[in-house]
XYZ file of C-alpha atoms in Angstrom:
652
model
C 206.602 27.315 11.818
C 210.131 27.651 13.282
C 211.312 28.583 9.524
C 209.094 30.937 8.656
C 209.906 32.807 12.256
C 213.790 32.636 10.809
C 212.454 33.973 7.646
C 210.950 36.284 9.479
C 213.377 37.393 11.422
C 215.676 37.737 8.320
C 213.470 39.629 6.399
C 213.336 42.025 9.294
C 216.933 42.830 9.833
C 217.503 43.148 5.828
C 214.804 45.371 6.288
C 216.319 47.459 9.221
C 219.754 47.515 7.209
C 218.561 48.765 4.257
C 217.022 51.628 6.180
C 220.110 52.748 7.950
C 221.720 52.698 4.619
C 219.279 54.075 2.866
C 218.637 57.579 5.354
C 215.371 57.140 5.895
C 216.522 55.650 9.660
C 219.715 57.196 11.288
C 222.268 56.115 13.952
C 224.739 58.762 16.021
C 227.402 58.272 18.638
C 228.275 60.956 20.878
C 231.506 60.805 21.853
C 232.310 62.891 24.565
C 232.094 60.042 27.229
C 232.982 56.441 27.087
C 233.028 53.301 29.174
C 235.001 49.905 30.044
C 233.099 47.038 29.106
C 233.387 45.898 32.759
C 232.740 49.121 34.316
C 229.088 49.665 36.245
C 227.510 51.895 33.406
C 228.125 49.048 31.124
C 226.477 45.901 32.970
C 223.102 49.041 33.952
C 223.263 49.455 30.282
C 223.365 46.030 29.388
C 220.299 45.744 31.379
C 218.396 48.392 30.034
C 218.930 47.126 26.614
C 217.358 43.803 27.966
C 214.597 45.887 29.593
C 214.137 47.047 25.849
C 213.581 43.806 24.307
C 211.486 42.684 26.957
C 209.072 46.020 27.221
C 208.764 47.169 23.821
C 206.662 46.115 20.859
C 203.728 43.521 20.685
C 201.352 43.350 23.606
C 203.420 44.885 25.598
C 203.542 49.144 23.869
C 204.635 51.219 21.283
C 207.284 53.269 23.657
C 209.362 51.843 26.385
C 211.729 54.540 29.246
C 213.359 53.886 31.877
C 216.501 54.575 33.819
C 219.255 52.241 35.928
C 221.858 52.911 38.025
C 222.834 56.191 40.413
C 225.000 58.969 39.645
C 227.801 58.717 37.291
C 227.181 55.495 36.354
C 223.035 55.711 35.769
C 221.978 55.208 32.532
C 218.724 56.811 30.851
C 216.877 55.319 27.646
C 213.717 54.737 25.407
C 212.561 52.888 22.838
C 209.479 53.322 20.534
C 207.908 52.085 17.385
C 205.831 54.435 14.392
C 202.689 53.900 15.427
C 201.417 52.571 11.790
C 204.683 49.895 11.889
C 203.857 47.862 15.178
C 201.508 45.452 13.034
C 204.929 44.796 11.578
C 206.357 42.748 14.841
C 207.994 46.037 16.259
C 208.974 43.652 19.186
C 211.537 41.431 16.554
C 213.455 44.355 15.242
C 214.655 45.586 18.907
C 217.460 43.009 19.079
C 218.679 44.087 15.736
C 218.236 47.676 16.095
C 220.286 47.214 19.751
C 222.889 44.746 17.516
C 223.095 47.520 15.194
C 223.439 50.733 17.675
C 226.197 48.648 20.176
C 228.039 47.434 17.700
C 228.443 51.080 15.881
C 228.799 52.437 19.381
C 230.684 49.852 21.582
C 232.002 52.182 24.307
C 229.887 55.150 24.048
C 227.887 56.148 27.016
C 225.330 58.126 24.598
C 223.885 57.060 20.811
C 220.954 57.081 19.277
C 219.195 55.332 16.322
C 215.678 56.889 14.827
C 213.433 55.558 12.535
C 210.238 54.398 11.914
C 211.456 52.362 15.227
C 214.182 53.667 17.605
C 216.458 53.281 20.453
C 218.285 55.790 22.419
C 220.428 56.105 25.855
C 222.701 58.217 27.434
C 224.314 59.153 30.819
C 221.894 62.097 31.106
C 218.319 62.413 31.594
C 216.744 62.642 27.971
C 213.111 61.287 28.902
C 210.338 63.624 28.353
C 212.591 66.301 27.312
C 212.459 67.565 24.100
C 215.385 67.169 21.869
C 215.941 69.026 18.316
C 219.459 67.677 17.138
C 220.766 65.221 15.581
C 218.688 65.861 12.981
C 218.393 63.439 9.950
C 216.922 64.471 6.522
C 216.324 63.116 3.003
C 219.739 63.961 0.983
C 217.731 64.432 -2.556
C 214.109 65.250 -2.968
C 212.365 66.492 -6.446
C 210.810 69.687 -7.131
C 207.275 70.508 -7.355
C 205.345 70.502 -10.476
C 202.501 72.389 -10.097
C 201.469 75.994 -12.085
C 200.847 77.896 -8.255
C 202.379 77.396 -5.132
C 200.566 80.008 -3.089
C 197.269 77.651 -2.680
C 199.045 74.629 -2.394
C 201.141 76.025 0.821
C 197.779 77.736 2.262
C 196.283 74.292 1.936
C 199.610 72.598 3.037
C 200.225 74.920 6.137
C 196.860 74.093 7.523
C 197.324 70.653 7.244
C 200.272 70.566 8.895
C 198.649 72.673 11.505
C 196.154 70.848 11.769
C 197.804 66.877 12.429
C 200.173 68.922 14.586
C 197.916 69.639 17.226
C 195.440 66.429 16.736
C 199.331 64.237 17.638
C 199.796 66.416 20.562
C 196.657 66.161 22.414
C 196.721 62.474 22.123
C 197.556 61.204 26.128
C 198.612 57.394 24.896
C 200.411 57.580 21.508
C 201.063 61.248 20.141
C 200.636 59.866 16.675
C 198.503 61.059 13.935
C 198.156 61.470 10.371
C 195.839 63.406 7.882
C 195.357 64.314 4.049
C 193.866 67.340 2.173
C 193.141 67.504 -1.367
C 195.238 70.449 -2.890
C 193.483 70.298 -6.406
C 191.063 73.000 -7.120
C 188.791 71.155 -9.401
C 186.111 68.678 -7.511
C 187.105 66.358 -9.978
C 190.605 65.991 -9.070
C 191.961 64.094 -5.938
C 194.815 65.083 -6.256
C 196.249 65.017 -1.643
C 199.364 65.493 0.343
C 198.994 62.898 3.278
C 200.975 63.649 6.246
C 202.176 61.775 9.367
C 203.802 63.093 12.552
C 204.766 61.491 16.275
C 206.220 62.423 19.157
C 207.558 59.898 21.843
C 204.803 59.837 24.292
C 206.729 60.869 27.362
C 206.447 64.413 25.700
C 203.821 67.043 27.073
C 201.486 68.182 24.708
C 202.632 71.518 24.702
C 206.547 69.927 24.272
C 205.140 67.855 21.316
C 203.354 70.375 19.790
C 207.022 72.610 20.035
C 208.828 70.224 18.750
C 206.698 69.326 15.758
C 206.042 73.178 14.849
C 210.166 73.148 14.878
C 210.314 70.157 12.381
C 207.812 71.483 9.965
C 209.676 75.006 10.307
C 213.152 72.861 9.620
C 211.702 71.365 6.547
C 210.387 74.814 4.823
C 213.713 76.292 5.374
C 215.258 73.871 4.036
C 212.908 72.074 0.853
C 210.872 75.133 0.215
C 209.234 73.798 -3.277
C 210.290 70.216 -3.001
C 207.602 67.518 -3.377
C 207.551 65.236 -0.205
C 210.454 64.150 2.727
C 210.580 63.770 5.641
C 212.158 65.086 9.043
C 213.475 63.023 12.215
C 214.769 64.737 15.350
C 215.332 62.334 18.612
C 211.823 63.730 19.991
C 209.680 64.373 17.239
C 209.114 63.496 13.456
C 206.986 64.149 10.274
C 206.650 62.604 6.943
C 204.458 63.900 3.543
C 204.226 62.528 0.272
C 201.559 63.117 -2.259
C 200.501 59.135 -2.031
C 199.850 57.347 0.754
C 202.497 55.407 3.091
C 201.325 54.585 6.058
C 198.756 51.807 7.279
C 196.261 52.886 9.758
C 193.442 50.217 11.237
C 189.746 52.134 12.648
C 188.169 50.301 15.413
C 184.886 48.622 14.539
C 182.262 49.667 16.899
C 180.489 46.323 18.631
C 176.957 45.362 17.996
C 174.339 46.726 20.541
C 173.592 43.315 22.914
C 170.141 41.619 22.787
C 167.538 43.076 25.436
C 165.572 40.170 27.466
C 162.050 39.568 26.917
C 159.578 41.519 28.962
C 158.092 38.432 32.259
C 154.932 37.218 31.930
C 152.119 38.780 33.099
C 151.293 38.040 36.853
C 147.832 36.397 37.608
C 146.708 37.108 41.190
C 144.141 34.640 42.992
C 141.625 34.980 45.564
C 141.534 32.553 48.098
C 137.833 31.754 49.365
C 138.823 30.125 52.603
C 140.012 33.709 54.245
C 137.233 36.299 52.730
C 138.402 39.464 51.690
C 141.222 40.381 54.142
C 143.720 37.470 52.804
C 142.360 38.429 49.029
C 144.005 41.991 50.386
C 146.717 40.664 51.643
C 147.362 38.772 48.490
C 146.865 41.980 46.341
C 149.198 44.025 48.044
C 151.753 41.484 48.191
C 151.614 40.624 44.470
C 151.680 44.807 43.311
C 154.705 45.297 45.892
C 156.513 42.482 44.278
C 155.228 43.192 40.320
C 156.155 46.683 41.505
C 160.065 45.289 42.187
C 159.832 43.490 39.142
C 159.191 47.020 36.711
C 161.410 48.869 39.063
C 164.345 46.305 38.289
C 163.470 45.673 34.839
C 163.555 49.219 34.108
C 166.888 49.438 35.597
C 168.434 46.852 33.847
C 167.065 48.055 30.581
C 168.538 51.414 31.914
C 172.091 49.467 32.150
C 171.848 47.845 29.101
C 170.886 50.825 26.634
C 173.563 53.039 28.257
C 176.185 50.302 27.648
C 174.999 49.603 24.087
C 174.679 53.244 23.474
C 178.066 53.919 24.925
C 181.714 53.624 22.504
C 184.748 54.747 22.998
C 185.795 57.479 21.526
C 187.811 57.611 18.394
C 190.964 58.953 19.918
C 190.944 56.004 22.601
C 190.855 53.986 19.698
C 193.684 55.579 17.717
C 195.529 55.837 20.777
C 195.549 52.171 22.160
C 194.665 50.752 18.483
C 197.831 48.180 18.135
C 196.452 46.945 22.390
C 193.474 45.333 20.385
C 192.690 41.362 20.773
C 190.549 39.771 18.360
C 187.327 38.128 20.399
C 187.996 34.773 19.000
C 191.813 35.360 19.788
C 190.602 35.368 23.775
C 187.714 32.933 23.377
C 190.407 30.229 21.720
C 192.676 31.142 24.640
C 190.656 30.649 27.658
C 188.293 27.641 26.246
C 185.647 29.956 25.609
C 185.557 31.435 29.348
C 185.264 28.187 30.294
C 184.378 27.557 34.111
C 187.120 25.509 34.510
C 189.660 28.648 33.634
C 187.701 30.931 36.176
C 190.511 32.499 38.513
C 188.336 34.865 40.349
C 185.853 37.084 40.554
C 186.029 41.043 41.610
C 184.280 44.351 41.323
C 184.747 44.525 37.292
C 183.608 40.929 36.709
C 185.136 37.394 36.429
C 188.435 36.881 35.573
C 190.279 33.487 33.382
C 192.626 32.044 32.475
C 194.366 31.762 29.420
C 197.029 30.786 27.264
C 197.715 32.461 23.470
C 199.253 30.391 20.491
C 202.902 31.580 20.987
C 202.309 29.409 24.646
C 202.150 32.979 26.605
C 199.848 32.421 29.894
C 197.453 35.383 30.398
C 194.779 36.387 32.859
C 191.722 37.860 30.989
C 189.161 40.194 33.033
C 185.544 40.085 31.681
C 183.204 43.142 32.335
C 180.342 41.462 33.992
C 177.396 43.318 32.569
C 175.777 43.893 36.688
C 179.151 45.696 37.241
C 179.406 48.156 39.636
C 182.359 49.804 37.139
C 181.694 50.577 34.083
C 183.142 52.689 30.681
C 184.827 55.035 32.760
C 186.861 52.610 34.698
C 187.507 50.688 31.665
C 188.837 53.291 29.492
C 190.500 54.365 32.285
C 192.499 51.200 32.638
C 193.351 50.965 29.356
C 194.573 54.113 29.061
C 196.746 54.073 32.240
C 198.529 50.702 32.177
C 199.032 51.357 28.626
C 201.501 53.715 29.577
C 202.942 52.092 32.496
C 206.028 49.748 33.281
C 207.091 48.626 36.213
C 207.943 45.267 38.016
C 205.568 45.786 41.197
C 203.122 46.682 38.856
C 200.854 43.623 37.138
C 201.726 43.807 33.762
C 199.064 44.534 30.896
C 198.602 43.350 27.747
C 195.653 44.640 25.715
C 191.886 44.726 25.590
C 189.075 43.482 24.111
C 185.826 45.832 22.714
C 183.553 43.413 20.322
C 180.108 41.775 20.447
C 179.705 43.640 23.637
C 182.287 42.099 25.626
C 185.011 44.032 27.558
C 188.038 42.454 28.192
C 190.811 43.815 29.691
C 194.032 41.068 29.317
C 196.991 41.196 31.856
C 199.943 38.691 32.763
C 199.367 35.649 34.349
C 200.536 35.807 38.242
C 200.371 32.501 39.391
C 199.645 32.727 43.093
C 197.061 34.593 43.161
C 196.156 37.662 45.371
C 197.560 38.776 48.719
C 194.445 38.356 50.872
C 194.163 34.454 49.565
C 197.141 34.363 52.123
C 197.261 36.299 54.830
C 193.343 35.781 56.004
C 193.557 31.999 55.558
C 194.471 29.759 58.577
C 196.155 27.461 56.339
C 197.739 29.205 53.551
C 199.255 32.324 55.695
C 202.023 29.760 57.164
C 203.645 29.840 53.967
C 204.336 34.119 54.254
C 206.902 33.987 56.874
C 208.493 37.710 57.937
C 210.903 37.610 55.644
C 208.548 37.174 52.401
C 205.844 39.592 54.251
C 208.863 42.221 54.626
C 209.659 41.542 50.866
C 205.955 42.048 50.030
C 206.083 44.834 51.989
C 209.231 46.844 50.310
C 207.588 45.752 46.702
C 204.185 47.361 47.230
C 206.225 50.631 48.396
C 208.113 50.612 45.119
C 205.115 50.057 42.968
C 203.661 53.235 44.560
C 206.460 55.314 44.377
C 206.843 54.599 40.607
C 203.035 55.886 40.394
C 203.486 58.646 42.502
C 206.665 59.917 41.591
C 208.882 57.958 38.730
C 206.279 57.354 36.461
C 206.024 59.423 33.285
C 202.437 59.697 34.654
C 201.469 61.152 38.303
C 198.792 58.485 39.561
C 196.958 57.617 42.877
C 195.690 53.978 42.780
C 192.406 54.867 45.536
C 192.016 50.812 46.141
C 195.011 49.715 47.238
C 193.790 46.669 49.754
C 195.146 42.789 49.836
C 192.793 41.687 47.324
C 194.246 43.857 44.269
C 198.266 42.592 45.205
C 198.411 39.602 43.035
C 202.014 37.443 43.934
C 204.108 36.147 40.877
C 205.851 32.348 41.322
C 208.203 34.170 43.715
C 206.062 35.825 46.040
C 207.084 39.459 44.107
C 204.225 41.651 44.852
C 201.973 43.299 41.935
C 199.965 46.109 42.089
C 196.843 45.283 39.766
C 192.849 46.981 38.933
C 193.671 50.553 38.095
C 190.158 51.397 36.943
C 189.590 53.506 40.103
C 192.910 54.997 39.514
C 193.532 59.407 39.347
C 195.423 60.903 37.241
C 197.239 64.068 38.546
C 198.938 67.188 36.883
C 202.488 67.243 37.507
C 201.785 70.541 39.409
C 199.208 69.257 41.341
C 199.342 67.904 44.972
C 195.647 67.662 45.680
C 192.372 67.742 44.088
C 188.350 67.301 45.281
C 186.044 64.694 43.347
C 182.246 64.404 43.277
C 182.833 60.400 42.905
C 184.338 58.501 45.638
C 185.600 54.662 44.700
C 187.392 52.557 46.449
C 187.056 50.587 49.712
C 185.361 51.422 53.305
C 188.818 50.948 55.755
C 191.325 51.625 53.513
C 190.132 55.287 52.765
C 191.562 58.154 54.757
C 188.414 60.860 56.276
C 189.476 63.665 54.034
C 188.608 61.564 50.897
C 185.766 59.105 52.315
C 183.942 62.270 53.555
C 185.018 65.218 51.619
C 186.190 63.690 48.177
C 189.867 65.116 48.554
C 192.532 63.572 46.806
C 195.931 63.573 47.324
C 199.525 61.436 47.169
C 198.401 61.020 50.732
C 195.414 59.010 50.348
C 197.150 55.673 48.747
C 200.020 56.450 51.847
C 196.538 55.587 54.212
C 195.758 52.668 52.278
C 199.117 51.931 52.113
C 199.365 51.917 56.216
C 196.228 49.534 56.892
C 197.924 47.418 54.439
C 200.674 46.958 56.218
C 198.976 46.268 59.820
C 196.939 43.579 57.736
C 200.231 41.774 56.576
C 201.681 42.327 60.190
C 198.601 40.898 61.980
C 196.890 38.470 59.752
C 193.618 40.128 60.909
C 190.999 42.263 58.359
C 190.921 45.920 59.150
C 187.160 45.805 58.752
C 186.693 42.022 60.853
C 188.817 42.669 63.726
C 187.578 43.102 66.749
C 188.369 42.997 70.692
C 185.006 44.018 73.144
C 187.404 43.598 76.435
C 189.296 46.056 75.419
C 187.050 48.583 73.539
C 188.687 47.949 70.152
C 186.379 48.043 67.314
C 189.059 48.085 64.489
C 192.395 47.011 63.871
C 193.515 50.428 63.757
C 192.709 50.986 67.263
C 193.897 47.492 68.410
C 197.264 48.520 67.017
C 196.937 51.741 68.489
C 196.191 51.146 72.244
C 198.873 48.441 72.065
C 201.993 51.043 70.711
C 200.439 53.235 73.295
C 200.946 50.349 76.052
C 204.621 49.944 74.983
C 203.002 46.113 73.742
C 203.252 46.236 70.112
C 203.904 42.649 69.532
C 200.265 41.444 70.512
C 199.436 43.389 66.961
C 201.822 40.587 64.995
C 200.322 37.169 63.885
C 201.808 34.897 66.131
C 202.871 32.828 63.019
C 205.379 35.514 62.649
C 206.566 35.068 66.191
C 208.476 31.769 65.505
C 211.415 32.858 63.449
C 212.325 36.617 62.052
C 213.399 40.032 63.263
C 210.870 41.606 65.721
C 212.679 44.934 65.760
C 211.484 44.780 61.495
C 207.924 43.776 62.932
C 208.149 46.709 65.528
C 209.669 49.184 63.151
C 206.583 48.091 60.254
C 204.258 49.029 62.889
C 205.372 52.488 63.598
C 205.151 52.953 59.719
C 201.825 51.584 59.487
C 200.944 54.138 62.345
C 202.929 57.391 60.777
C 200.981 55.956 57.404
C 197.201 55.940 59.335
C 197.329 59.478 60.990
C 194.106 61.645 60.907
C 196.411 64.929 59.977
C 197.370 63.980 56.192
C 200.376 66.150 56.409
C 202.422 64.391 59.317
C 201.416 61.217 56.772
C 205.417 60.459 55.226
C 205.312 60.333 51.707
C 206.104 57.010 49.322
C 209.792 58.443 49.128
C 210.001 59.057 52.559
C 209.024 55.650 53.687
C 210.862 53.428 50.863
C 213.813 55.136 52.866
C 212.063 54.265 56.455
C 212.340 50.198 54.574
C 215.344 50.523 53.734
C 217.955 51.818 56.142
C 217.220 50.709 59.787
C 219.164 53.837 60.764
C 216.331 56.443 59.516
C 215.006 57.759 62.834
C 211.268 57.638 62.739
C 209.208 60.544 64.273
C 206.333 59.509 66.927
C 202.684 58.791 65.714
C 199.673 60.575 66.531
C 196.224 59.516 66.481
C 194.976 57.049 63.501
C 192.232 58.761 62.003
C 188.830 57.469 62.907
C 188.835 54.936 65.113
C 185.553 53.416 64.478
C 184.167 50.632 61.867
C 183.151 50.780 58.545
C 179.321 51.126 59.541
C 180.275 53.786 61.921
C 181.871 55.619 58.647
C 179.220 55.115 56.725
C 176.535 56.142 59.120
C 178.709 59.749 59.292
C 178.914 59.906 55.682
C 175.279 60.180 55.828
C 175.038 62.553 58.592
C 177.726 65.118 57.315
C 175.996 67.569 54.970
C 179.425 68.030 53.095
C 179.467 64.672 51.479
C 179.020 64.114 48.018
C 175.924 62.979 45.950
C 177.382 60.610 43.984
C 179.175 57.562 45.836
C 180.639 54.816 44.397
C 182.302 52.388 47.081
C 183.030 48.738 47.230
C 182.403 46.688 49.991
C 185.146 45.409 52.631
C 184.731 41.788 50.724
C 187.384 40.903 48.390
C 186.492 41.720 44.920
């Protein structure tokens, strides 16, 4: 097996040479600023290259950006494979392609090398922004034979229209391709087949730009040549009158098997108690057969809307190369065997497993009661697809066959946060310093959603249970099926659907549905007073004093100049209680009713970070009161929504 990996391998980079010889792949130095190899912008681009490697191809995505460093010396890159070449081991030709572009460039703070695969940095930002030039075309191309040109270009014009604007609307992988046949006798099949991609950081009105300008390059260039192609550093396109490109269609799954209807129910009269207990008996017996069709109907509700339900064809073109083969995840986890069970949560159970190559992975499996259904799942898929980060739990694929959804992540070893910081025995091994490190990672992993993320996103469940810790106690954000995608323009929005969790939700969105950067900074506070005290927002609870939530607890004890009654006395042995105090206030600034005296993500990843940040004075936490005192308002408030959606305070 190891030789036929070297083979592999050396198939691969013949491959990727003969393509940069060739033309049909380019690579450019810019030379108008250069580096030491010991300088700072070489060991930040040294690491992105790794970053590369690590983040691009296989499970792991078609397109890869990122940037390291600060000013002068920050670095900005990508990397991306053609969608229809990542079932060629896109992953194995990175450390060629970067072998290739450093040694060609070996001081160069910007180069770039485009493909059907590519890599490209510089000391600028150049992610999602479009860029025409360098611009890399075929040097000979052959001239149409046909007898008219007129109806071939009307035919060839739409097309090109046409793929255009199906590649920019895509949200995952702003890939597509398409064919028309240009003959005008039915009996001729004569097509043109067309592909055309745009890295996915692009908006869909950039990609759409930038693939009108390629097209537009090409005709004023090869006007009445037959095929080529054109590759600019955001954008390319490719036509040929045969086809050369591979492209896999999801196979819908099987509806599942519907139960047998029960038995009929035989009701008996007993003698001994006349007609009243015969009455008794009746009623009894319709009330419960009554349950019975009530629940059966509701089931067979579930079960036709799931079996009815598939995802649509551009979620399939879009995360097509995410795809696990069932038996792939059955071999890997022992065939969900109990003995791999890891959990269970909202979406269903989740397992263990471990792949051929000897890769651990967690697999979550859509329990068919779940409280979350397409939407969430899609919605996951989608989402993490796009998404990169090291607080964030890393995701791999999914799984849509013989009605099974499986969603497949990294393994993190040590489970969630709440295993540790509500157990008596386990929470002794989180001392300050690894709760202050939990602490700064979670507040990373949000800013990258809210703000350096090619993608604006608010998580709406951010609680203990969905931080999962990696063999070093590194935080990771993880379930993103609840998870809202914003415009970039946007800073708030209103939804008919509330999800999440009763405790962690700030009143504007438990009660009105309003959404905002602002809502995960709530969550985000209660968080934080959970690691600090060891207690559950929702459990806590002190009658002498009138506290019916830790949120007031923490309150009336800042008020009383006593803050350190809020800390688990664990944390009282060893560490800095002016980082304790100073984690309160934030949790306090994070839980305020008004949502604009809230700091943002930003704002208190700076509050973490230097000690000298002067922190303004809380004001009220927003509701003091419990989660059945919530919910009872909820009911009572004629502005709530219709449809609600919330977990319980459990772990899920």
């Amino acid at each position: 097996m190891a030789k036929m990996n070297s083979i592999s391998q050396i198939i691969l980079s013949i491959h990727l040479l003969i393509r940069l010889a060739s033309g049909q792949s380019f690579l450019e130095c810019n030379n108008t600023a250069n580096f030491t190899s010991d300088s700072t912008y070489s060991y930040n681009l040294n690491r992105l290259l790794y970053l590369i490697v690590r983040n691009t191809g296989n499970a792991t995505g078609l397109f890869f950006s990122t940037s390291i460093g600060q000013g002068s010396d920050q670095v900005y890159g990508h990397s991306f494979c053609q969608a229809d070449f990542a079932g060629q081991r896109c992953n194995e030709v990175m450390n060629d392609l970067i072998g290739a572009i450093t040694s060609r460039c070996p001081n160069q703070k910007e180069a770039i090398a485009v493909g059907i695969y590519g890599i490209r940095y510089a000391n600028r930002p150049i992610n999602g922004i479009v860029e025409l030039e360098p611009t890399r075309d075929p040097a000979d191309l052959q001239d149409l034979d046909l007898d008219t040109t007129t109806q071939f270009y009307k035919i060839w014009n739409g097309l090109m229209e046409e793929v255009a604007e199906k590649a920019s609307r895509k949200t995952v992988i702003k890939f597509a391709t398409g064919e028309a046949n240009y003959s005008s006798s039915d009996s001729d099949d004569r097509k043109i087949y067309v592909l055309m991609q745009c890295l996915p950081d692009l908006s869909a009105t950039n990609c759409s730009y930038c693939l009108r300008q390629v097209v537009s390059y090409y005709r004023s260039k090869f006007d009445g040549k037959a095929g080529g192609y054109v590759q600019k550093p955001s954008c390319w396109f490719r036509w040929e009158f045969n086809p050369f490109y591979q492209i896999t269609t999801g196979v819908a799954p099987p509806p599942p098997q519907l139960s047998p209807p029960p038995s009929p129910v035989r009701i008996v009269k007993d003698s001994r108690n006349g007609g009243i207990t015969f009455k008794v008996v009746v009623i009894t017996v319709v009330a419960i057969f009554f349950l019975l069709v009530v629940t059966l109907i509701y089931i067979l509700y579930r079960r036709k809307k799931t079996s009815n339900y598939q995802p649509s064809q551009d979620f399939y073109e879009d995360t097509k190369f995410l795809q696990f083969d069932i038996e792939t995840l059955r071999i890997a986890t022992n065939n969900f065997s109990i003995h791999n069970k890891l959990g269970e949560g909202g979406f269903g159970t989740v397992y263990k497993g471990r792949l051929s190559n000897g890769e651990n992975i967690a697999v979550k499996r859509w329990s068919k009661t779940s409280t979350q259904g397409e939407v969430e799942f899609e919605n996951e898929v989608v989402l993490l697809a796009k998404l990169q980060h090291r607080n964030l739990v890393r995701f791999f694929g999914y799984c849509f066959q013989e009605s099974e959804r499986l969603l497949v992540y990294e393994f993190v070893p040590n489970q969630s946060l709440d295993s540790y910081i509500f157990d008596s025995q386990r929470r002794v091994e989180l001392d300050w310093n690894k709760r202050y490190k939990i602490i700064e990672g979670i507040t990373r992993g949000i800013l990258y959603l809210h703000q350096d993320s090619q993608l604006q996103i608010i998580h709406r469940d951010l609680k203990p249970s969905n931080i999962l810790l990696d063999e070093k106690m590194n935080p990771k954000i993880s379930d993103f099926g609840t998870a809202k995608l914003f415009a970039v323009d946007q800073s708030q929005i209103s939804t008919r659907r509330i999800v999440g969790t009763y405790g962690y939700m700030p009143p504007e969105y438990a009660i009105y549905g309003q959404i905002s950067t602002k809502s995960d900074v709530f969550s985000f506070g209660v968080l934080v007073l959970e690691i600090l005290s060891g207690q559950k927002v929702s459990d806590f609870g002190n009658a002498q004093a009138n506290d019916n939530n830790l949120l007031s607890y923490a309150w009336r004890n800042w008020k009383e100049g006593t803050p350190l009654n809020v800390i688990d006395k664990i944390l009282m042995r060893s560490g800095s209680r002016h980082e304790m105090v100073r984690c309160i206030h934030i949790g306090l600034l994070c839980v305020q009713k008004d949502l604009g005296r809230r700091p943002s993500m930003a704002s208190i990843n700076l509050m973490l970070s230097s000690h000298s940040v002067t922190l303004p004075v809380p004001s009220k936490p927003a509701y003091l009161m419990t989660a059945t005192d919530l919910k009872e308002e909820l009911i009572m408030k004629e502005q709530s929504v219709n449809e609600v959606s919330v977990s319980d305070l459990s772990a899920r």
